[in-house]
Tab-separated table of C-alpha atoms and ligand atoms in Angstrom:
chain	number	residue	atom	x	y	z
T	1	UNK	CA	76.147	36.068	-44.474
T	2	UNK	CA	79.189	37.756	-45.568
T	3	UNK	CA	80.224	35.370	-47.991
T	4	UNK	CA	79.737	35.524	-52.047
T	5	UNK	CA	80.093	34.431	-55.155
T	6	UNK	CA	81.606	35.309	-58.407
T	7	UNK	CA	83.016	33.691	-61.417
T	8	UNK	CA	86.244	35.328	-62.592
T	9	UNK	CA	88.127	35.668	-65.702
T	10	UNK	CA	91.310	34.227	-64.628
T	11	UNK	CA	92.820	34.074	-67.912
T	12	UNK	CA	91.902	35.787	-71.484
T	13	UNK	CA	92.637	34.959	-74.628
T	14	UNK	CA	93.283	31.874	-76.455
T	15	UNK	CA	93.492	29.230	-73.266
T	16	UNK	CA	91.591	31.241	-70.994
T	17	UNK	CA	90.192	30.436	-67.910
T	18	UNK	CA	86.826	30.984	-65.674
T	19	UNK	CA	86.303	30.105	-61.921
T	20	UNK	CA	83.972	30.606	-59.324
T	21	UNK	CA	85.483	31.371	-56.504
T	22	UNK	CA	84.328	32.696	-53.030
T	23	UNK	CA	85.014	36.433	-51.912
T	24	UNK	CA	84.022	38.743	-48.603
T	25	UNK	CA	81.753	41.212	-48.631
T	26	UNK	CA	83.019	44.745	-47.668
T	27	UNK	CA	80.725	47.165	-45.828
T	28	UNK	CA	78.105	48.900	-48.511
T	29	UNK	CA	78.923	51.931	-50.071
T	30	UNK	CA	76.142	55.277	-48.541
T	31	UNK	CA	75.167	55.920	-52.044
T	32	UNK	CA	74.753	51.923	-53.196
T	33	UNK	CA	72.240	48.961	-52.771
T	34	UNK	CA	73.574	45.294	-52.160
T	35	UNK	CA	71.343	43.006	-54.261
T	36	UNK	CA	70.952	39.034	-53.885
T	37	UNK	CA	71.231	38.325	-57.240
T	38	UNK	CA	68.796	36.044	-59.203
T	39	UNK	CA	69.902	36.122	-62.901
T	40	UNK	CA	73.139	37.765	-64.410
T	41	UNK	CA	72.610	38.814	-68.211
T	42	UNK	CA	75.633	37.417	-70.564
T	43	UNK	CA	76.761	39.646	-73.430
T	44	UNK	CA	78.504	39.524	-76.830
T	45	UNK	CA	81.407	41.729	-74.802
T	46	UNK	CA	81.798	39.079	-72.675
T	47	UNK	CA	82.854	36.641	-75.294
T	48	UNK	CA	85.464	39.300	-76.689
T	49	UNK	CA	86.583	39.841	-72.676
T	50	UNK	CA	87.224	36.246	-72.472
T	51	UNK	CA	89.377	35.849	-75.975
T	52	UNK	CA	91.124	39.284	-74.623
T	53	UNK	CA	89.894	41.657	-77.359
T	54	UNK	CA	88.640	43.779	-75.180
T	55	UNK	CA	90.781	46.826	-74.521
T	56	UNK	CA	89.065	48.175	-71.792
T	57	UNK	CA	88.419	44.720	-69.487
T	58	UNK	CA	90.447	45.320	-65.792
T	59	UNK	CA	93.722	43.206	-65.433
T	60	UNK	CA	92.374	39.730	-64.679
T	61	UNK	CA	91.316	38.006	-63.040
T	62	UNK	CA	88.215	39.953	-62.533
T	63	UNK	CA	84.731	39.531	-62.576
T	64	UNK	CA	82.951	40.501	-66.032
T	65	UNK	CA	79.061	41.004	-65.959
T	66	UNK	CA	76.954	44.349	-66.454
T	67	UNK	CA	73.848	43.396	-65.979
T	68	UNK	CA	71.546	42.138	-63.505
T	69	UNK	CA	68.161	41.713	-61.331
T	70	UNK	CA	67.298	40.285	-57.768
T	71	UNK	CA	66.295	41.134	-53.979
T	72	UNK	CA	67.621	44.026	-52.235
T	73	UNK	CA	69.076	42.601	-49.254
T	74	UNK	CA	70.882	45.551	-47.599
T	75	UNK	CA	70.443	49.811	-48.253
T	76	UNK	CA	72.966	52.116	-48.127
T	77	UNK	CA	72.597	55.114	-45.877
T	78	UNK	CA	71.912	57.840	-48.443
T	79	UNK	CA	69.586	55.347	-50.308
T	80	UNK	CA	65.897	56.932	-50.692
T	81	UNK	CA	63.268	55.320	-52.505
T	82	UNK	CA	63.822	52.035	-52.798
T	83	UNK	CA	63.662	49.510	-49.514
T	84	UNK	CA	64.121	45.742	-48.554
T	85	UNK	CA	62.868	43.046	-50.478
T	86	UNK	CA	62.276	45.235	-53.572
T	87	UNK	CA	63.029	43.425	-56.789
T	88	UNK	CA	65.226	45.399	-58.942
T	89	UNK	CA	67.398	45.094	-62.211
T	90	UNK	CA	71.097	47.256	-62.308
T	91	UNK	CA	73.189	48.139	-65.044
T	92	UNK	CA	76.954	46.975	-63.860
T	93	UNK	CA	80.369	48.447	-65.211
T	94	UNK	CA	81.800	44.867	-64.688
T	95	UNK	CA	80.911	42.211	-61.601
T	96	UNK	CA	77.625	41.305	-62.709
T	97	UNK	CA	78.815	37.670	-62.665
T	98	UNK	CA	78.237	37.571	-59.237
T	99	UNK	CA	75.818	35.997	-56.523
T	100	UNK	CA	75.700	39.280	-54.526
T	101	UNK	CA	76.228	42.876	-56.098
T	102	UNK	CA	76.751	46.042	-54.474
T	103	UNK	CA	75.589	48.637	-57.164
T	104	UNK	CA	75.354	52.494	-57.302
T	105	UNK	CA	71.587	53.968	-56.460
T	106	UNK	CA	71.515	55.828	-60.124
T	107	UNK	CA	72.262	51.902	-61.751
T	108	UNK	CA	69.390	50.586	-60.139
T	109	UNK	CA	65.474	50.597	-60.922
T	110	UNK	CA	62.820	48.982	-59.283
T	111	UNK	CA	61.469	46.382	-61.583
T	112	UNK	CA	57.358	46.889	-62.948
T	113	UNK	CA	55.129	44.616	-60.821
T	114	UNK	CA	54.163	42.226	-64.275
T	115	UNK	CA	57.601	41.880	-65.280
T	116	UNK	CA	59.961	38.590	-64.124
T	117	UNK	CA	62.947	39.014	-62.742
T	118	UNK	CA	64.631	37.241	-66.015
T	119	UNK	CA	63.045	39.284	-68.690
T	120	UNK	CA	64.471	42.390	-66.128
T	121	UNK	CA	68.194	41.244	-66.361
T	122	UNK	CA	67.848	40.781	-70.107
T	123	UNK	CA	66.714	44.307	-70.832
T	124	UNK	CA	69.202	46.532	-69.385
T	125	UNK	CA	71.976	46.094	-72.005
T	126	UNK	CA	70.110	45.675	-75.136
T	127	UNK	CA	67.428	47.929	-74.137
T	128	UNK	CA	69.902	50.503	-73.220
T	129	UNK	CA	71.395	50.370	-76.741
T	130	UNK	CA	68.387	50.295	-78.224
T	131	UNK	CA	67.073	53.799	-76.857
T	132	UNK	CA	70.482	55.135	-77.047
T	133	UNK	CA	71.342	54.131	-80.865
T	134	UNK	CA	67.644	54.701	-82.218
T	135	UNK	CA	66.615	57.399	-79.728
T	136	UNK	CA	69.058	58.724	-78.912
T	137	UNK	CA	72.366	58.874	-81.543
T	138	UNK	CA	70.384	58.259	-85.354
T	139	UNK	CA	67.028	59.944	-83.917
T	140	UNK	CA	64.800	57.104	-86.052
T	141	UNK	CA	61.239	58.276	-87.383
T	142	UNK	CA	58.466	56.618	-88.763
T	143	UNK	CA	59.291	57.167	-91.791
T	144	UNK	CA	63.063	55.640	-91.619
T	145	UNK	CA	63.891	52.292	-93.588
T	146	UNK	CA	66.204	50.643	-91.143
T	147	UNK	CA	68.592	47.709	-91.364
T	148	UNK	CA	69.712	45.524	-88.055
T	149	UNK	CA	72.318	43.510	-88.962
T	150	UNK	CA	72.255	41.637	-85.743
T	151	UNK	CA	68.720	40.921	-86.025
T	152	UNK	CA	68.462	37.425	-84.930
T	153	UNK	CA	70.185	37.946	-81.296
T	154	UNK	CA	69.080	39.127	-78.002
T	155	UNK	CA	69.687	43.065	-78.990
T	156	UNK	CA	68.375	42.571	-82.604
T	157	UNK	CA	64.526	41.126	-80.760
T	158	UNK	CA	64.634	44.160	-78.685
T	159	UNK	CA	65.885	45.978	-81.592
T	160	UNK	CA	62.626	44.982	-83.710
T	161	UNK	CA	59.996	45.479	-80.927
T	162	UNK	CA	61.413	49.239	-80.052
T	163	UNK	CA	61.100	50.224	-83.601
T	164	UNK	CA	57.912	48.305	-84.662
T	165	UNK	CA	56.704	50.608	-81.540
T	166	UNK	CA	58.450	53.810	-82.773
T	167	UNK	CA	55.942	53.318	-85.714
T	168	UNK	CA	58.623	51.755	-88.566
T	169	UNK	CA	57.258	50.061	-90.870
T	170	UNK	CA	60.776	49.092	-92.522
T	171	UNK	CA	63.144	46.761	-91.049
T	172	UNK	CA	65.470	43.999	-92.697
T	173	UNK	CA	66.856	42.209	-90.753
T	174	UNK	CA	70.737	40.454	-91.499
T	175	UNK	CA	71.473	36.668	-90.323
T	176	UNK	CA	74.709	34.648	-91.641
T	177	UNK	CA	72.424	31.857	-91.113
T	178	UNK	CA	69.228	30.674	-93.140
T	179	UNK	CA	67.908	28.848	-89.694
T	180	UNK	CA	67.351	31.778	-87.979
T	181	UNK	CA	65.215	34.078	-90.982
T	182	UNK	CA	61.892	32.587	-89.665
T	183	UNK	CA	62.585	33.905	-86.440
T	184	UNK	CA	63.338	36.990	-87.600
T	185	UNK	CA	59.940	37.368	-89.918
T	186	UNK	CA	57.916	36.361	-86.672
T	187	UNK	CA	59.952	39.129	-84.834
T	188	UNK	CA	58.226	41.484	-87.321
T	189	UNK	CA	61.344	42.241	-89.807
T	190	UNK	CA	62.473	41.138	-93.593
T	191	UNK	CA	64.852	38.517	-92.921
T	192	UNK	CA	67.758	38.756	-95.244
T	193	UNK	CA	71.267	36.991	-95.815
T	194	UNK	CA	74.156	38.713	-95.296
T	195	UNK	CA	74.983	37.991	-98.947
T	196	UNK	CA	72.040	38.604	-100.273
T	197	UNK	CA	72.218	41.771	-98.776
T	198	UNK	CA	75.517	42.781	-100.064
T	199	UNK	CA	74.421	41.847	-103.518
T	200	UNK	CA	70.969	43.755	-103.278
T	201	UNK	CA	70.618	47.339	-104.702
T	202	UNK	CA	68.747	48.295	-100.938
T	203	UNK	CA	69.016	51.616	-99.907
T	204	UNK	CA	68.415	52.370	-95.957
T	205	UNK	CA	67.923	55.527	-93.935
T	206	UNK	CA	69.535	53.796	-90.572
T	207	UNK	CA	71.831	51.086	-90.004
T	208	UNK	CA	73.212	49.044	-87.041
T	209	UNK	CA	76.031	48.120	-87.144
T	210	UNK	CA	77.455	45.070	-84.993
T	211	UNK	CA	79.684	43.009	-87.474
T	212	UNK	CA	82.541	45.941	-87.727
T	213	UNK	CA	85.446	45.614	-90.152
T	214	UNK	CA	84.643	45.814	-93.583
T	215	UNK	CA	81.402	45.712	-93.448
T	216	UNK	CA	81.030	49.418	-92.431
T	217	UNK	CA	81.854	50.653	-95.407
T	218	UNK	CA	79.736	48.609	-97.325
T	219	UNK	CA	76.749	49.179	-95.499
T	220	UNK	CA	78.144	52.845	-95.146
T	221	UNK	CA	77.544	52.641	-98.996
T	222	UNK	CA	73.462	51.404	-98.566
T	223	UNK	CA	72.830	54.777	-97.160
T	224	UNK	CA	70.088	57.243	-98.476
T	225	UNK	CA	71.252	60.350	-98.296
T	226	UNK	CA	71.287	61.704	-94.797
T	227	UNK	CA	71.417	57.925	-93.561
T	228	UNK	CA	73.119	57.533	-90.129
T	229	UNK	CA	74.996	54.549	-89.182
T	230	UNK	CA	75.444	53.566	-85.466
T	231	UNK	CA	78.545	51.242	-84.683
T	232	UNK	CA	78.028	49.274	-81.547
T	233	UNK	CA	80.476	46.337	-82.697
T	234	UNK	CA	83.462	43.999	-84.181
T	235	UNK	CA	82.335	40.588	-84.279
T	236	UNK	CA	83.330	39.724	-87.177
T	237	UNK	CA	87.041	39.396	-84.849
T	238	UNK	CA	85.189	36.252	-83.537
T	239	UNK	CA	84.589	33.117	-85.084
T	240	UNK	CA	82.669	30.595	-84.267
T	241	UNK	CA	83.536	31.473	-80.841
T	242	UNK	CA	87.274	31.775	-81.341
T	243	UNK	CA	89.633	34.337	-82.138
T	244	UNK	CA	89.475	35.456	-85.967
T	245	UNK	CA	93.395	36.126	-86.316
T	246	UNK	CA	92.699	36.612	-89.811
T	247	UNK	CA	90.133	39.536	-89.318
T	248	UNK	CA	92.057	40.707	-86.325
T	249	UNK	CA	94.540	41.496	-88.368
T	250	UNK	CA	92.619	42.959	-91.449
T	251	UNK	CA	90.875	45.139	-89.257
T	252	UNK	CA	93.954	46.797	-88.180
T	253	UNK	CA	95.237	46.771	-92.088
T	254	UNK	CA	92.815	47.387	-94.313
T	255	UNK	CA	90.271	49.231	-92.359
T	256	UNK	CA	89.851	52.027	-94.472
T	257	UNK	CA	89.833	55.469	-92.346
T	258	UNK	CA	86.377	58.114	-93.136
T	259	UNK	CA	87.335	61.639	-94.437
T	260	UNK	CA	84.557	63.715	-92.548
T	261	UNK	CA	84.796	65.165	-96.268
T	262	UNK	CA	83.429	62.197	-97.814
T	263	UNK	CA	80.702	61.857	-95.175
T	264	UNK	CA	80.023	65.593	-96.137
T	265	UNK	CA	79.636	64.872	-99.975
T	266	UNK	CA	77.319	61.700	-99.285
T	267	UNK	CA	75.186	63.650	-96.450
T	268	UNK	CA	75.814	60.358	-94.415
T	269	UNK	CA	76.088	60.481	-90.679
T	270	UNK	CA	78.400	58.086	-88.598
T	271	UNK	CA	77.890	57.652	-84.904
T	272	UNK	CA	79.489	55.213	-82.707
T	273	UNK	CA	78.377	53.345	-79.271
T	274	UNK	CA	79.530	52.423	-76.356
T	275	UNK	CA	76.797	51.213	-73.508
T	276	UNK	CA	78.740	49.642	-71.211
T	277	UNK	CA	81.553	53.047	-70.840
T	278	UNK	CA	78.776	54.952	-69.995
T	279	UNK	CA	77.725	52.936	-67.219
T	280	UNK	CA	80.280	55.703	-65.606
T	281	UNK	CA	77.815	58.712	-67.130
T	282	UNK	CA	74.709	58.668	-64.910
T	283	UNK	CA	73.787	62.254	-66.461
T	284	UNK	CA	73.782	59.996	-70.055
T	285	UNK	CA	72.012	56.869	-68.927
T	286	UNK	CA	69.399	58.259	-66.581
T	287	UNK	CA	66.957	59.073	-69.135
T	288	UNK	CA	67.378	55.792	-70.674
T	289	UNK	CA	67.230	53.650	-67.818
T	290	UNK	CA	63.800	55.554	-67.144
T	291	UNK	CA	62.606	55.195	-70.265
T	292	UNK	CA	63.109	51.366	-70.098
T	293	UNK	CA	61.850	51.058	-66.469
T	294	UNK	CA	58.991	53.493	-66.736
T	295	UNK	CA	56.695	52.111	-69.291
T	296	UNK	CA	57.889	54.588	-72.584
T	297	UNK	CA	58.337	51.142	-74.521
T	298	UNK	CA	57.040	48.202	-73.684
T	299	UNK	CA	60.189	45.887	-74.350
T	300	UNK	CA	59.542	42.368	-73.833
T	301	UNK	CA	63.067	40.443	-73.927
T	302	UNK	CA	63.730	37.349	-75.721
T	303	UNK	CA	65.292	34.420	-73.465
T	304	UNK	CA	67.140	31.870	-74.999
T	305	UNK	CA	68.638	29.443	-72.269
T	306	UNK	CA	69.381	29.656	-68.746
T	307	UNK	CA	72.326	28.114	-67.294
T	308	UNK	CA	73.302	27.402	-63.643
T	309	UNK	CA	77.186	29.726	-62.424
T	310	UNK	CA	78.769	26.072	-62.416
T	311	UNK	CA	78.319	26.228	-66.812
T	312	UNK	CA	79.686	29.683	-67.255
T	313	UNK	CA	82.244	28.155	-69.886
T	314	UNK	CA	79.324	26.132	-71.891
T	315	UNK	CA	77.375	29.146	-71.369
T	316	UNK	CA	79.898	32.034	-73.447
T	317	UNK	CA	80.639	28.798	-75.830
T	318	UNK	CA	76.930	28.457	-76.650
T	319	UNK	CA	76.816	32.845	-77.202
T	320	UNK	CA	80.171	33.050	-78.969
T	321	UNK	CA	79.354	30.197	-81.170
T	322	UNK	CA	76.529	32.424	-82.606
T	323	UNK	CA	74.009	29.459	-82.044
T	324	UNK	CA	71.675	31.585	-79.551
T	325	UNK	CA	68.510	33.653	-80.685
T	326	UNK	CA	67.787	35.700	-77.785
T	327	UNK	CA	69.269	36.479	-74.684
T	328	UNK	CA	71.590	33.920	-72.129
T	329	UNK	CA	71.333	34.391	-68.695
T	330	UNK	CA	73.208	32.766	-65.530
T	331	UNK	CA	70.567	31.906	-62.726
T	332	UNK	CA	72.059	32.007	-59.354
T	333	UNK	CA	69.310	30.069	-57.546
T	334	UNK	CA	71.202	27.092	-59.072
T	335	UNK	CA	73.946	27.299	-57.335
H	1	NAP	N1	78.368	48.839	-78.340
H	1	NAP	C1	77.420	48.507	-77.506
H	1	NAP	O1	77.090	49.267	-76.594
H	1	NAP	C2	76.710	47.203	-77.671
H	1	NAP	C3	75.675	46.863	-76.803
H	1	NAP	C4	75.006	45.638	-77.010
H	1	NAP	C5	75.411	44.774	-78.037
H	1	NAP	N2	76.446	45.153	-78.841
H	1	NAP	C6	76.874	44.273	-79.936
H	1	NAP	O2	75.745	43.922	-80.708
H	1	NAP	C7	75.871	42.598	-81.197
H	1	NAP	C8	74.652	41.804	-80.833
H	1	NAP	O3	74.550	41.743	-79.424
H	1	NAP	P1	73.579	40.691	-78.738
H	1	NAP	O4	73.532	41.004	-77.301
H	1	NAP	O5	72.330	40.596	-79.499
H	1	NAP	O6	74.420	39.349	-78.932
H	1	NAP	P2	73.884	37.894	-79.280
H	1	NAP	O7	72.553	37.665	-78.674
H	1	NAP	O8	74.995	36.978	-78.964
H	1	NAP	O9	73.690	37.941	-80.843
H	1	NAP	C9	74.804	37.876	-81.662
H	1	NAP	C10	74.378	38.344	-83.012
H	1	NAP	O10	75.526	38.749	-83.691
H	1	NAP	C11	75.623	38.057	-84.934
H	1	NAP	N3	77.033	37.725	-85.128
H	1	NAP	C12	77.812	38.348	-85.991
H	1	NAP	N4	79.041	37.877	-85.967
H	1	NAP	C13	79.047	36.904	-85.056
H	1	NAP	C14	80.069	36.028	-84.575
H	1	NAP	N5	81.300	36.103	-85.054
H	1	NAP	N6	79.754	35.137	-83.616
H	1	NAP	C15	78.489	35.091	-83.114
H	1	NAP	N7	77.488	35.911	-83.523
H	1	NAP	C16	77.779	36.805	-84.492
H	1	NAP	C17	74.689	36.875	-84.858
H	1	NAP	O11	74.049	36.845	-86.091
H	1	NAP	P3	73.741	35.566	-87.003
H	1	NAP	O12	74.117	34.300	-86.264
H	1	NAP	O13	72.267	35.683	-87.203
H	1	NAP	O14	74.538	35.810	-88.222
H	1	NAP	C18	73.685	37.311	-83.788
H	1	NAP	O15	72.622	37.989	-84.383
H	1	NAP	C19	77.166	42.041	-80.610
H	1	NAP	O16	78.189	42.180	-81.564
H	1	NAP	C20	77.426	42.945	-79.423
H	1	NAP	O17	78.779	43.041	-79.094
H	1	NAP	C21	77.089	46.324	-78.683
């Protein structure tokens, strides 16, 4: 078998393109693992990727996808550890989308006996920026109101369950959509509107922030004092599931720049995010991708829908049009 395949961007932006195509393998890498793949995790990135707003996608075509989970079928030669026919999830930096994946040792963890294979190729993205932005970046306590503003998506469910486990007892949760509060209140957060948020008098000690634009300074201006917010996002550049010229543009216009003065006067603390960059850091993401794989939380990942490689389009429409409530996965078996 030295055959694969892989669905490629072939064209971003506004009449852009996916395929799956067929590709050789090469000969493994002495530090890497090749893994038959079972499910490929799709992200809110990938929807920016395909409408080319994102500035650090390779020159197409090229295969997007950073997370995954399946069979090792082959070992490299410096490989301890792990061995044939171990079931393991891997972080990716790009060519998750892919029936076979060669990853790096360091990317790859052996997947708990009780969990399935799909809940493992949900967790490593959200999970990852879960313990990274709460853990890690704002340092969350007990104590800590927080606000998600994500809440009803595949990161904001993970989201809820780390910090309902880090002992908060605070969470409100944002949706632009009054279908999905209930599933936000069984999550275990206070489901709020976006507008009723921005007309509320709430004050927070921690905020996520996904939506970008604008709306950093506003909830910038919910902060207690010595409130940290974590960027991790710009969706608001995406609507439903096509290019937002209009807050393209604003965001390069009107985004208002943060004196490091004013952040000094309101004791606020501003941190930003990048998962997927660091899938280059192993020193960074080790700790992490421990902490996910060796029972510190136990994260149990929301699935939304499953599609087969052949409905890759249908499958970043469905994400991008904001009508999913947990995470969307590509099973390769169905190929
Ligand atoms: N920087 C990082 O390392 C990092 C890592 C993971 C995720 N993220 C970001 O975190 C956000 C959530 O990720 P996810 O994996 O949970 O994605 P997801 O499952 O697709 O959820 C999308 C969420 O974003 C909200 N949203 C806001 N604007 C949207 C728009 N224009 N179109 C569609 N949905 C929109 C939706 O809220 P409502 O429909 O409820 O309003 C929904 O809660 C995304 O923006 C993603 O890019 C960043």
């Amino acid at each position: 078998m030295n055959k694969f395949q892989q669905i490629e961007l072939v064209r971003p932006g506004k009449f852009n393109k996916l395929s799956l195509v067929e590709n050789s393998l090469n000969s493994l890498a002495a530090d890497h693992l090749r893994i038959k793949v079972q499910f490929s995790g799709l992200n809110f990135a990938d929807v920016m990727m395909r409408l080319g707003l994102y500035p650090d996608a390779p020159p197409a075509p090229f295969c997007p996808g950073y997370e995954i989970s399946g069979e090792v079928i082959e070992i490299g030669k410096n490989i301890k550890g792990l061995q044939l026919g171990d079931f393991v999830m891997a972080g990716m930096h790009f060519g998750g989308y892919s029936s076979i994946c060669d990853a790096p040792a360091w990317q790859v963890r052996k997947i708990p006996a009780h969990w399935k294979s799909d809940k493992a190729a949900a967790m490593i993205v959200s999970g990852l920026t879960c313990d990274l932005a709460f853990g890690e970046l704002a340092r969350v306590r007990n104590s800590d109101r927080i606000m998600i503003d994500c809440a009803s998506g595949a990161l904001g469910a993970l989201s809820i369950q780390y910090l309902l486990q880090l002992g908060v007892k605070e969470i409100i949760g944002l949706t632009s959509r009054e279908s999905k509060m209930d599933i936000i209140r069984e999550r275990g957060a206070r489901p709020m509107l976006l507008k009723e948020w921005y007309e509320s008098s709430e004050k927070v000690d921690v905020v996520l922030n996904s939506r970008g634009g604008e709306s950093l300074h506003r909830d910038r201006s919910m902060l207690n004092p010595l409130g940290r917010l974590v960027a991790i996002g710009a969706s608001h550049m995406v609507k439903k599931g096509r290019l937002s010229f209009t807050n393209v543009i604003k965001e390069f216009l009107k985004i208002k720049k943060v004196s490091p003065i004013d952040l000094m006067n309101e004791n606020h603390g501003i941190f930003g995010l990048n998962v997927l960059k660091l899938f280059q850091q192993p020193k960074v993401l080790t700790k992490s991708l421990d902490n996910l794989s060796g029972g510190k939380f136990s994260l149990n990942p929301h699935i939304d829908k499953v599609f087969s490689p052949h409905q890759i389009e249908e499958a970043l429409d469905y994400l991008g049009a904001g009508r999913s409530c947990g995470k969307v996965l590509i099973d390769w078996r169905k190929i």
